[in-house]
XYZ file of C-alpha atoms in Angstrom:
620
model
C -37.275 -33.911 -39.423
C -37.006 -30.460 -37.910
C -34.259 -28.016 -38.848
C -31.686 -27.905 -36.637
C -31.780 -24.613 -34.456
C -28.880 -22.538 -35.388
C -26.628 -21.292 -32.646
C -25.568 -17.645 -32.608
C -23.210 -16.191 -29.688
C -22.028 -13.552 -28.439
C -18.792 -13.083 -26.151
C -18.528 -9.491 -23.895
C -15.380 -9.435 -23.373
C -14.690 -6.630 -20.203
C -11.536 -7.683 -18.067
C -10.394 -10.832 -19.161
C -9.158 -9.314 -22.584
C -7.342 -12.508 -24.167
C -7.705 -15.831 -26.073
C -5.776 -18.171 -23.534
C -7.617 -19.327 -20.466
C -10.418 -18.030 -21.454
C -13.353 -20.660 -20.836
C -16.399 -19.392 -21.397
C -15.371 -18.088 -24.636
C -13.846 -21.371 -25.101
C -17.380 -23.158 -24.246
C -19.720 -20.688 -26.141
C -17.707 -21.568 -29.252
C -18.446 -25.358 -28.882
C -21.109 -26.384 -30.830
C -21.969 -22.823 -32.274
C -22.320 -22.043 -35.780
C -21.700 -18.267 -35.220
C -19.830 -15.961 -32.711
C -19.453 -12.260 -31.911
C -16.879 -11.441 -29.641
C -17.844 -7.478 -28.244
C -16.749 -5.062 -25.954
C -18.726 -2.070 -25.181
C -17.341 0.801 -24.703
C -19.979 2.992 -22.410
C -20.191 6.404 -23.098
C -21.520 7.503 -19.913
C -18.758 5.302 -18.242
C -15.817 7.413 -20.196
C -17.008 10.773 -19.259
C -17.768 10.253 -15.118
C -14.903 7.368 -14.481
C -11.946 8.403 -13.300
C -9.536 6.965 -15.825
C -6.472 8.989 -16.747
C -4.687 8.801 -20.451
C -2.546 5.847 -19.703
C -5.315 3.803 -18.387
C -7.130 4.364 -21.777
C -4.192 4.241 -24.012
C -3.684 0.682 -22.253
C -7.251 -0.467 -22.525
C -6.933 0.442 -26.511
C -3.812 -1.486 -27.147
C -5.351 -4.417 -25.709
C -8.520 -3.943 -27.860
C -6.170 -3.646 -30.419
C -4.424 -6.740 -29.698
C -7.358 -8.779 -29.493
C -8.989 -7.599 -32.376
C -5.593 -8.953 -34.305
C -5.465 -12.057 -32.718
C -8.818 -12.620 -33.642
C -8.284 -11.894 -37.093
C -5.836 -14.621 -37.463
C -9.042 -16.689 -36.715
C -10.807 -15.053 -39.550
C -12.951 -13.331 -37.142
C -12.690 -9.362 -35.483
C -13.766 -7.802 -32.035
C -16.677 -5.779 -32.231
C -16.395 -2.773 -29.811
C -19.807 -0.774 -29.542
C -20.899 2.169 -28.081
C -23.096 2.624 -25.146
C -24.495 0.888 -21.739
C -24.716 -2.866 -21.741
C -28.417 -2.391 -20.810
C -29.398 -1.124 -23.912
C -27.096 -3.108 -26.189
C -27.470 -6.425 -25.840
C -31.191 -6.077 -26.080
C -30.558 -4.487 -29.657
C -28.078 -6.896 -30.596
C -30.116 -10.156 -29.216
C -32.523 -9.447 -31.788
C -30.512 -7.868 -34.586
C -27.842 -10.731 -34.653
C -30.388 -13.440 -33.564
C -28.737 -14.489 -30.258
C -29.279 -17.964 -28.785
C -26.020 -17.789 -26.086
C -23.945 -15.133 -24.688
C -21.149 -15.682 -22.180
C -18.927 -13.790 -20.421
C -16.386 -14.618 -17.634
C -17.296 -13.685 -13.644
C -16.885 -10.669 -12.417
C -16.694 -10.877 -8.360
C -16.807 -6.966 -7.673
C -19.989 -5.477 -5.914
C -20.901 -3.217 -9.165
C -19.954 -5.992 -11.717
C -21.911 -8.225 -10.210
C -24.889 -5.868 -10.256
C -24.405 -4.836 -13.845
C -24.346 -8.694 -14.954
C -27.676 -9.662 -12.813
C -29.305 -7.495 -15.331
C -28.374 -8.391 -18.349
C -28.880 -12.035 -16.999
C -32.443 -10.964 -17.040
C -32.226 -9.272 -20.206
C -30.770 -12.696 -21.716
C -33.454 -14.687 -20.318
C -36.170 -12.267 -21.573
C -34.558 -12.940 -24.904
C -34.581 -16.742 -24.545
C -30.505 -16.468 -24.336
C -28.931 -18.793 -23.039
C -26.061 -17.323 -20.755
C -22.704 -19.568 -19.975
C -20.599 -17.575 -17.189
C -17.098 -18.920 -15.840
C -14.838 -18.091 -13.468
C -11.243 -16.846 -14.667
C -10.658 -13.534 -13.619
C -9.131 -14.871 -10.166
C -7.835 -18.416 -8.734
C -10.431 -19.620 -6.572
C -14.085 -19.542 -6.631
C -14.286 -16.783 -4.260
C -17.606 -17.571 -2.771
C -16.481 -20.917 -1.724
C -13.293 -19.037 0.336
C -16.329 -17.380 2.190
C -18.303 -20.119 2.398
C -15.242 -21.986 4.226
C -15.157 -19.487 6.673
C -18.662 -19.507 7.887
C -19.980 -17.570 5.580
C -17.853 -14.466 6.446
C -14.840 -12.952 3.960
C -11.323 -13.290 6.086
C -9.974 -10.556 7.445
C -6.175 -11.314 7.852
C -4.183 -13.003 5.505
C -2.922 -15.568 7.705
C -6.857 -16.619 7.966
C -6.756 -16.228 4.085
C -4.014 -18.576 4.056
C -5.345 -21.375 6.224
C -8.669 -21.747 4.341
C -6.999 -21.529 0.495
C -4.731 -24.514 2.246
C -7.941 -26.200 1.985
C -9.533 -25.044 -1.457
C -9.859 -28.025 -4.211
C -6.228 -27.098 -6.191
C -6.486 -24.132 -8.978
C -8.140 -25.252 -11.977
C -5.862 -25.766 -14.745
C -6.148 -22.578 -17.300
C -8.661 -23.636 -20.413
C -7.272 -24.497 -24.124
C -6.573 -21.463 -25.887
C -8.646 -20.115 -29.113
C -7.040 -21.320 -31.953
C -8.574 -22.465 -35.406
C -9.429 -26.031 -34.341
C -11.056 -24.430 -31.528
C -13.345 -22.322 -33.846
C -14.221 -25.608 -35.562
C -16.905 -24.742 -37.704
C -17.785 -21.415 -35.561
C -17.597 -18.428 -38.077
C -18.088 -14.153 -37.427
C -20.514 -12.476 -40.015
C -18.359 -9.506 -41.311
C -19.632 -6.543 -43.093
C -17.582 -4.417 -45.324
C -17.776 -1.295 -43.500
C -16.694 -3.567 -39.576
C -14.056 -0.866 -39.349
C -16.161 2.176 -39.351
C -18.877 0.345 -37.248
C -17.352 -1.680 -34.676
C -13.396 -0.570 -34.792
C -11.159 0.317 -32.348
C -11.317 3.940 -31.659
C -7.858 5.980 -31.703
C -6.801 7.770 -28.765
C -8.054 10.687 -30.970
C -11.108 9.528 -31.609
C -12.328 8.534 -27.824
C -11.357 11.900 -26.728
C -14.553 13.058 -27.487
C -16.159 11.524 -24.570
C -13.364 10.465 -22.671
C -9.961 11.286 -21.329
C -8.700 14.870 -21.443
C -7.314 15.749 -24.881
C -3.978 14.383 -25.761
C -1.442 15.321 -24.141
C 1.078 17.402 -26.350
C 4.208 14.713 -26.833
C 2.324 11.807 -24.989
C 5.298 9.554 -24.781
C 5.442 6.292 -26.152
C 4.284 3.718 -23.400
C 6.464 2.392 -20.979
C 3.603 -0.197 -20.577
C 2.151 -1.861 -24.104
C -1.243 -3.083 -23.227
C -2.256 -6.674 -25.305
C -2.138 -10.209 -24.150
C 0.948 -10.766 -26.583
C 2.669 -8.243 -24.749
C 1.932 -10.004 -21.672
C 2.915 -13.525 -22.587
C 6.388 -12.287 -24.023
C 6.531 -10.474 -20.716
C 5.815 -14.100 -18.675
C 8.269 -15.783 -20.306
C 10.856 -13.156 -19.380
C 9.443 -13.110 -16.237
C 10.255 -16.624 -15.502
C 13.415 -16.693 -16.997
C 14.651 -13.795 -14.358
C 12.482 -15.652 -11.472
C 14.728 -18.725 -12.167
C 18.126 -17.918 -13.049
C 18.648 -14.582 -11.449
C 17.105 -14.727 -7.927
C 16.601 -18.647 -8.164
C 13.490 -18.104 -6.402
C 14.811 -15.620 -4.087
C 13.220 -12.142 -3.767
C 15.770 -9.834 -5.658
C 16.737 -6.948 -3.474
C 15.381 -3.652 -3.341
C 17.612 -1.233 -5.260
C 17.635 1.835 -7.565
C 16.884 -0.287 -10.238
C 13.732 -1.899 -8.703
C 12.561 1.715 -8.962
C 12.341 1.545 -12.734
C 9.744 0.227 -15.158
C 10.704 -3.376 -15.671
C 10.459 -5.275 -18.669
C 9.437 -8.576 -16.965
C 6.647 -6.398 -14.528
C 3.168 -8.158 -14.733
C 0.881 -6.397 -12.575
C -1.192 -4.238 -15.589
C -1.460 -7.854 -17.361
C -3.252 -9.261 -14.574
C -5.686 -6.312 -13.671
C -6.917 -6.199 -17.243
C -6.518 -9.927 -17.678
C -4.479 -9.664 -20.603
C -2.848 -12.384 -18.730
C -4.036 -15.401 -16.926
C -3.292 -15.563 -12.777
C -3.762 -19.193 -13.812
C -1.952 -19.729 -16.087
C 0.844 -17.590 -14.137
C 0.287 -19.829 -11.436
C 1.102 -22.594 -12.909
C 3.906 -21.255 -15.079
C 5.591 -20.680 -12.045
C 4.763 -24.051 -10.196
C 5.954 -25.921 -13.032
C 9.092 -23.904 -13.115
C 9.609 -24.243 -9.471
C 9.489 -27.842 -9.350
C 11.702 -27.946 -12.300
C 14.407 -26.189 -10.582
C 14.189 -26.970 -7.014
C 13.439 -30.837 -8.073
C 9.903 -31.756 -7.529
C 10.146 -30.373 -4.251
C 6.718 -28.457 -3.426
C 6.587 -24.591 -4.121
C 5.844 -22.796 -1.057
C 2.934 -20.428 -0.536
C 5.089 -17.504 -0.376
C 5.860 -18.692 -4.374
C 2.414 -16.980 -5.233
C 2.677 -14.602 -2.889
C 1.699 -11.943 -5.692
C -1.147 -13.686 -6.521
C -2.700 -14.967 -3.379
C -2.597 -10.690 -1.977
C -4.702 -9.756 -5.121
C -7.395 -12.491 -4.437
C -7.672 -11.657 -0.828
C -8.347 -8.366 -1.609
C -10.751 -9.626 -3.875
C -11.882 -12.235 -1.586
C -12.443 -9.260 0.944
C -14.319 -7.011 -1.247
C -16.788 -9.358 -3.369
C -19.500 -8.644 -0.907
C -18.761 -5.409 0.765
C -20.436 -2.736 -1.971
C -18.569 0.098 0.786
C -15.032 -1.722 -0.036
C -13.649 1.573 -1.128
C -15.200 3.708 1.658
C -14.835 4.390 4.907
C -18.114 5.601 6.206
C -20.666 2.326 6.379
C -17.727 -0.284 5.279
C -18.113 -2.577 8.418
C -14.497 -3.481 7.772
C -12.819 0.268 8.282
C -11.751 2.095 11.223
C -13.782 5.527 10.905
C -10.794 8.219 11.095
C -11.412 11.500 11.182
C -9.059 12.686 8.667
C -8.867 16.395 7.473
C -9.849 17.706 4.751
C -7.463 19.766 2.637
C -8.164 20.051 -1.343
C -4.568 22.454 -1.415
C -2.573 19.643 0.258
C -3.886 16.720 -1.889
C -3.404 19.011 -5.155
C 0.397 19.053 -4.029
C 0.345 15.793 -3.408
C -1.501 14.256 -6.543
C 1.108 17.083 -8.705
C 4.517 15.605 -7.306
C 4.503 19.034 -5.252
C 4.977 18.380 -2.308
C 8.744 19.882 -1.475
C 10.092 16.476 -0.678
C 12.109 15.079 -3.866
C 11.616 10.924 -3.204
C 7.569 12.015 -2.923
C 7.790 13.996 -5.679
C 9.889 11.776 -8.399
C 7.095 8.901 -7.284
C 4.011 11.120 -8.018
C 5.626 12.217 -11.788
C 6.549 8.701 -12.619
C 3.237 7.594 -12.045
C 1.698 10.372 -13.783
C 3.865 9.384 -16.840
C 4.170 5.927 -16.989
C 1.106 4.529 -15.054
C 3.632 2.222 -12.386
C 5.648 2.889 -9.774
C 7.416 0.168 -7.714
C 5.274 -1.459 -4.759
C 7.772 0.894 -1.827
C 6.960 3.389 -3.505
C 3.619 3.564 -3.255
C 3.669 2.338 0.443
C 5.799 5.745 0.560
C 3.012 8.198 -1.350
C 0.368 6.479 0.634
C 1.902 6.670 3.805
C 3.314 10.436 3.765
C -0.964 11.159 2.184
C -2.487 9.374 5.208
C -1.041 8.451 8.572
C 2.673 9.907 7.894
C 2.614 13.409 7.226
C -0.741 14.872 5.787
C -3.619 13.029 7.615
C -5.702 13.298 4.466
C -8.286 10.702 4.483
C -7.050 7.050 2.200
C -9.961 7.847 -0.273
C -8.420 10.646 -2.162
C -5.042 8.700 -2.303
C -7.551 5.814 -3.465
C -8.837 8.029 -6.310
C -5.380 9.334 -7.789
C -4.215 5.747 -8.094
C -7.329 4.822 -10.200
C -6.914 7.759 -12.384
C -3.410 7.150 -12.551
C -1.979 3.690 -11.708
C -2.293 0.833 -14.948
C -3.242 -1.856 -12.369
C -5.610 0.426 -10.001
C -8.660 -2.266 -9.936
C -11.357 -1.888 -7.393
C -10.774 -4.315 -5.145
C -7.182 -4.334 -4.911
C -6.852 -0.895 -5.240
C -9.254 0.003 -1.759
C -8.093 -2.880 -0.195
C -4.120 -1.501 -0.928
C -4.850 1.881 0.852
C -6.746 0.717 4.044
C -4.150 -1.720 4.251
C -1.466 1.525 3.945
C -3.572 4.072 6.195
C -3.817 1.582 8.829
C -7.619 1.595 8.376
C -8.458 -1.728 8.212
C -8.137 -4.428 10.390
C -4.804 -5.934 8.656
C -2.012 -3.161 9.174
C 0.043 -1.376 12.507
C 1.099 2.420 12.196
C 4.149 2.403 13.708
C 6.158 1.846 11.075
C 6.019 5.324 9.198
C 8.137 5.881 6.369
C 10.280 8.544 6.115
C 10.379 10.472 2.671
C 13.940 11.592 2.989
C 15.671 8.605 4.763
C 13.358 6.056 3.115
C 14.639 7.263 -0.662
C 18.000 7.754 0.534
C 18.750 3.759 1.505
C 17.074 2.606 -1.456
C 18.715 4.636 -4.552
C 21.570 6.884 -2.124
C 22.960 8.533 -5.272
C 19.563 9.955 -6.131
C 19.511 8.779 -10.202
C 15.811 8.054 -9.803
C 15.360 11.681 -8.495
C 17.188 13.087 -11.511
C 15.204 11.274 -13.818
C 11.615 12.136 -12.852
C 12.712 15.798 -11.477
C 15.393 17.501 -13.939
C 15.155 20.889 -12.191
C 17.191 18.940 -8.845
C 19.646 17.489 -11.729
C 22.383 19.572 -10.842
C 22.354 18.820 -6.536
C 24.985 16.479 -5.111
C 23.919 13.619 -3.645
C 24.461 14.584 -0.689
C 21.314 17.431 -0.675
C 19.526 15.501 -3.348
C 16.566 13.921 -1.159
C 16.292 17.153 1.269
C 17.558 20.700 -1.233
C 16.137 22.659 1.167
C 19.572 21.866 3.341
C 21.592 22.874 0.930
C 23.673 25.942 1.443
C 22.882 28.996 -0.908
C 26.374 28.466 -2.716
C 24.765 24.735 -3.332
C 21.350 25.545 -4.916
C 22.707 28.869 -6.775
C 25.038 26.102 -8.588
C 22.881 23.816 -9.386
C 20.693 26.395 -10.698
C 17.700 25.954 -9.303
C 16.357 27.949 -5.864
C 14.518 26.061 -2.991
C 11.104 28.015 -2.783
C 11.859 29.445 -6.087
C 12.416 26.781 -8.814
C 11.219 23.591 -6.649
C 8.815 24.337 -4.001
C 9.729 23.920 -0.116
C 8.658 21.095 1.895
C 5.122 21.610 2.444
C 5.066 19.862 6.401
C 7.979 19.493 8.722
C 8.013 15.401 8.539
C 9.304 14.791 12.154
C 6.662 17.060 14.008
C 4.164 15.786 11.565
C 4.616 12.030 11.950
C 5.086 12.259 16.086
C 1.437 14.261 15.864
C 0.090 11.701 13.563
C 1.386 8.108 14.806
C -0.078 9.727 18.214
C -3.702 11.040 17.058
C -3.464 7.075 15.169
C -2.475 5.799 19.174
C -5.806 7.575 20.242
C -7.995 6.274 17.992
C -7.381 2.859 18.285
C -7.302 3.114 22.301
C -10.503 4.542 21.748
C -11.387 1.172 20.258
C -9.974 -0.919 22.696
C -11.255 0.725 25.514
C -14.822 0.428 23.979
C -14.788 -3.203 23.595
C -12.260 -4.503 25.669
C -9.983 -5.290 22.850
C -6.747 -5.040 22.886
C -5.899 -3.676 19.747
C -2.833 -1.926 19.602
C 0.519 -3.684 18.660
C 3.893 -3.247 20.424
C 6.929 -1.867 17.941
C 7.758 -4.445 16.004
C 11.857 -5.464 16.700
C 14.273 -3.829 14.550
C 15.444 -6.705 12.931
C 18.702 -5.854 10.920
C 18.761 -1.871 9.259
C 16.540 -2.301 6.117
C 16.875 -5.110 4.185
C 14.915 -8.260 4.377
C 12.227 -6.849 6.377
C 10.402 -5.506 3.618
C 8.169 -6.750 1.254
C 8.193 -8.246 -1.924
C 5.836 -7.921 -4.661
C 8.077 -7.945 -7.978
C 5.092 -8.772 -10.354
C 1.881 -7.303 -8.479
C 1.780 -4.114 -7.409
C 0.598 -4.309 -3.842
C 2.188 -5.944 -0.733
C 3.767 -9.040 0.121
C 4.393 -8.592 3.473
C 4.133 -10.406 6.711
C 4.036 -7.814 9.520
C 5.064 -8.878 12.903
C 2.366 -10.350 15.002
C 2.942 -8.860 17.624
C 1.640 -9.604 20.931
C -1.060 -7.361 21.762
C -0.749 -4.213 24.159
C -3.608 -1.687 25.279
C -1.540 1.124 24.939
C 2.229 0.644 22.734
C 5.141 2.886 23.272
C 5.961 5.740 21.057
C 8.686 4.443 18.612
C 12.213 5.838 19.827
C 13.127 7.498 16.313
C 9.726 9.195 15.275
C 9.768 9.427 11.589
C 12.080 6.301 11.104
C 10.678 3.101 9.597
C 11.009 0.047 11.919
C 11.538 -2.540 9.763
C 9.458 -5.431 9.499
C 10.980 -9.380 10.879
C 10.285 -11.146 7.662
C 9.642 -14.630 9.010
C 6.831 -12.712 11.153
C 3.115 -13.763 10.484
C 0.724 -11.544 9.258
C -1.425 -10.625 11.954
C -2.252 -6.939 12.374
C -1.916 -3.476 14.234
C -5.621 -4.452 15.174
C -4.580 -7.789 16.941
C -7.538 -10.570 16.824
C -7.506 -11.157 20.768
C -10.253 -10.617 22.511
C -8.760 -9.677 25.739
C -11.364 -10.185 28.823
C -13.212 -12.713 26.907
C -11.801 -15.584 28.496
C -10.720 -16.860 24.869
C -7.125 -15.616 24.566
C -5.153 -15.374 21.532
C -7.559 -16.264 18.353
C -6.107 -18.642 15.937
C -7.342 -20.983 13.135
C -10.731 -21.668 12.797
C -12.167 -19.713 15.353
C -10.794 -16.577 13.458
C -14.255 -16.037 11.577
C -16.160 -15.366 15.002
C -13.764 -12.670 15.463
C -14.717 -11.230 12.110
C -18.473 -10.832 12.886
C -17.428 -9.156 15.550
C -15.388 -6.712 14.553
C -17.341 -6.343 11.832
C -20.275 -5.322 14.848
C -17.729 -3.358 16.141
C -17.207 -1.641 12.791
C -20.539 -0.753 12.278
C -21.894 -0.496 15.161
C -19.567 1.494 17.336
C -17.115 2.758 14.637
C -19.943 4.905 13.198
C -20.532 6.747 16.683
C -18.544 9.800 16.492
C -18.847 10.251 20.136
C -16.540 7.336 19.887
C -13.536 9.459 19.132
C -13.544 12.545 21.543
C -11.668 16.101 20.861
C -10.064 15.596 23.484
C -8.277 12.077 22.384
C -7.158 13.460 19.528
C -5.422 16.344 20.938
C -7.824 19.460 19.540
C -6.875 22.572 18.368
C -3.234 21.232 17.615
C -2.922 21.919 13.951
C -0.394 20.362 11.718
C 2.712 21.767 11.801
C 3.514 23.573 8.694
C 7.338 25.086 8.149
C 7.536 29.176 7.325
């Protein structure tokens, strides 16, 4: 009789960095009498990405993790150095590879990088098992749905999960029975070979060099970390809030331990298993009765970012990204520095910017804050940059969500309206109106009442000179006068998209949304995921809105509203009316003609519309 072939395998681990739901691990395991589980660590990637100290130190601790779970399976991650394209043809013939698997990756560049080493594989005679884990729903099957096009509101998003095949249920973890008979050839000298580098040690090709007095994280990257963190998660979900949103206070501000969203990004932790942590829980509480949609609310945002972004390489551009309104946004490398630096002269800006250059988070308000007073509030600097510092900075910046976050924010895509624009003194004031979170992140203010806290530069002489610290001296003045700033801005925004509706008969500017009651309820919710979970207010559309009556003030949003869009999906003129349901998907091929088409014209967007030679007002 023949020999039996023997199987060797490899596992790349990139995102997906755990041993629960984890199937293609769990399949290229079955039946093998060897596996290597590797992540590669590309030099070239270190040195050009933009990933900032926390992002790495994150990343390590969940290499470390792994590598210690995997132990307890008498077997140890192998991280190597160097591009995937010339690895895995060294290691295919080194180890003797018969199988390699790896889970999807539905992002433009992933799915480049993977086509190749497909064809690497089969060069190799390698067998190559992929699965899909990273997100909820096969993602091309959304599209497929829907014509063949990616949605472009979340309402649409909505309808067509409604009728998606229910979420796979997450795979059987790793364990030793798993392993079966599956063993990892281990050399002596693993550590010096195929360890996990220190912090130290990657600093050669990577991040800056330490920081002096890098604090410890406020984040611990590892999928133990995360399932501790689940558990808590639920337990607050349940008991606390029974299901309810918790309201936004001071506290919300603040790190939490039960926070999720770095977990997810680097898949540390499951969305499926998430998913149905919380369905189970739901049902357990409320009685069988069936978890509504808003339940996942987290989770269903992050995949229609995804879902938006799988086939659009231009996601996180503006220029030839069919699904972006082409602004032209100034360009001011002085401003942004101020920005990016927590400089800015406007404490609830500034305390947001410092805690997310120290702890990698900050609270989902706050960043529609920083992103709004960057873009359409205050700045008018173009969504990219913003896009960039968040990447560098933010633990669960991923490509998809990330882009799709900030067009959502600048009003650039067709899923947002600008009137609401946040104001960064009022805005910081309701939510934390003794200013602790201030004090924390910027000790030089420590010693202003409350009362000049969010705006110092009120403050009477007597005031700063006691609280030791000088307005232009010791903290920097405000670097725009907000309320001239905004009215400019929400107007030169007005413009542009009467521009657009002029050009193609659509109507696409929204009325101000009702004020529905102050500030609470209308805003939106997104306690484990960093972006939103908001419904803006369909409202009905308008060729040209009014001005809002308080410029600067943020309208809030009716929370039972559906998520339509500043860019309303009627086609006014086309003797269709309002759009709904399933003929949403014609609309999207034609804005997404409209986007490339006439979006790209600059001639599109005169001078004259958006009021030229008015500057920015900038205070003495």
């Amino acid at each position: 009789a023949l020999p039996l072939m023997v199987i060797n395998t490899i596992h790349w681990f990139r995102k997906g960095l755990r041993l629960h739901d984890n199937p293609s691990l769990k399949e290229s395991v079955v039946g093998a009498d060897t596996v290597r589980c590797v992540y590669i660590l590309d030099p070239w990637f270190a040195g050009s990405s933009n990933v900032g100290i926390n992002r790495w130190r994150f990343l390590l601790q969940s290499l470390e993790d792994l590598d210690s779970s995997l132990r307890k399976l008498n077997s140890r991650l192998f991280v190597i150095r160097g591009q995937p394209t010339d690895v895995f043809p060294r290691l295919f013939k080194e180890w003797k590879i018969t199988r390699l698997s790896y889970e999807y990756d539905s992002e433009p560049f992933g799915k480049e990088r993977d086509a190749a080493i497909k064809k690497l594989a089969s060069e190799a005679g390698v067998e190559v098992t992929v699965r899909i884990s990273h997100t909820l729903y096969d993602l091309d099957k959304i599209i497929e749905l829907n014509g063949g096009q990616s949605p472009l509101t979340y309402k649409r998003f909505q309808t067509l999960i409604s009728r998606m095949d229910a979420v796979e249920v997450p795979a059987e973890s790793i364990t030793a029975e798993v392993m079966g008979k599956c063993a990892t050839p281990l050399s002596e000298d693993h550590d010096d070979k195929f360890g996990v580098p220190s912090l130290e040690e990657l600093g050669e090709f990577g991040p800056e060099p330490l920081a002096p007095g890098l604090s410890s994280a406020v984040w611990p990257g590892g999928e133990t970390e995360a399932l501790t963190r689940l558990e808590r998660h639920l337990e607050r979900k349940a008991w606390v809030a029974n299901f309810e949103r918790p309201r936004m206070n001071a506290n919300s501000l603040l790190a939490s331990p039960t926070g999720l969203s770095p977990y997810l990004r680097f898949g540390c932790l499951s969305c499926r298993l998430f998913y149905f942590k919380l369905t189970d829980l739901y049902r357990k509480v409320k009685k069988n009765s069936s978890p509504p949609l808003s339940l996942y609310g987290q989770l269903l945002w992050r995949e229609f970012f995804y879902t938006t972004a799988t086939n659009n390489p231009c996601f996180d551009k503006m220029e030839s990204n069919p699904i972006c309104v082409q602004i032209p946004w100034d360009r001011n490398p002085e401003a942004l520095a101020k920005w990016a630096e927590g400089r800015t002269g406007f404490p609830w800006i500034d305390a947001i910017m410092t805690q997310l250059r120290q702890e990698g988070w900050i609270h989902h308000l706050a960043r529609h804050a920083v992103a709004c007073f960057l873009t359409r509030g205050d700045l008018w600097i173009s969504w990219e940059e913003g896009m960039k510092v968040f990447e560098e900075l933010l633990l669960d910046a991923d490509w998809s969500v990330n882009a799709g976050s900030w067009m959502w924010l600048s009003c650039s895509s067709f899923f947002q309206q600008f009137f609401h624009c946040y104001c960064p003194v009022g805005f910081g004031r309701r939510t934390d109106p003794n200013g602790d979170y201030i004090r924390r992140y910027l000790p030089i203010l420590r010693g202003f009442p409350a009362k000049y806290i969010y705006d110092p530069w009120n403050a009477p002489e007597v005031v700063q000179k006691a609280a030791k610290c000088i307005v232009g001296v010791h903290y920097p003045k405000p670097m725009v006068h907000h309320a001239e700033a905004s009215r400019l801005n929400i107007e030169r925004m007005k413009q542009i998209y009467q521009q657009l509706s002029c050009y193609r008969g659509l109507g696409l500017l929204a009325t101000v949304p009702s004020n529905s009651n102050g500030n609470g309820s209308g805003e939106p919710s997104a306690d484990a995921m960093g972006f939103p979970v908001e419904t803006p207010h369909a409202a009905a559309a308008a060729v040209a809105a009014p001005s809002p009556a308080v410029p600067g003030y943020q309208v809030p949003v009716p929370p039972q509203a559906d998520w339509q869009s500043g860019v309303m999906m009627y086609l006014q003129g086309d003797g269709q009316g309002a759009m709904q349901g399933p003929e949403l998907h014609g609309t999207a091929t034609h804005l997404r003609r409209l986007g490339a088409s006439a979006l790209s014209q600059p001639s599109l967007i005169p001078e004259s519309g958006l009021q030229a030679g008015v500057t920015r007002p900038v205070p003495a």
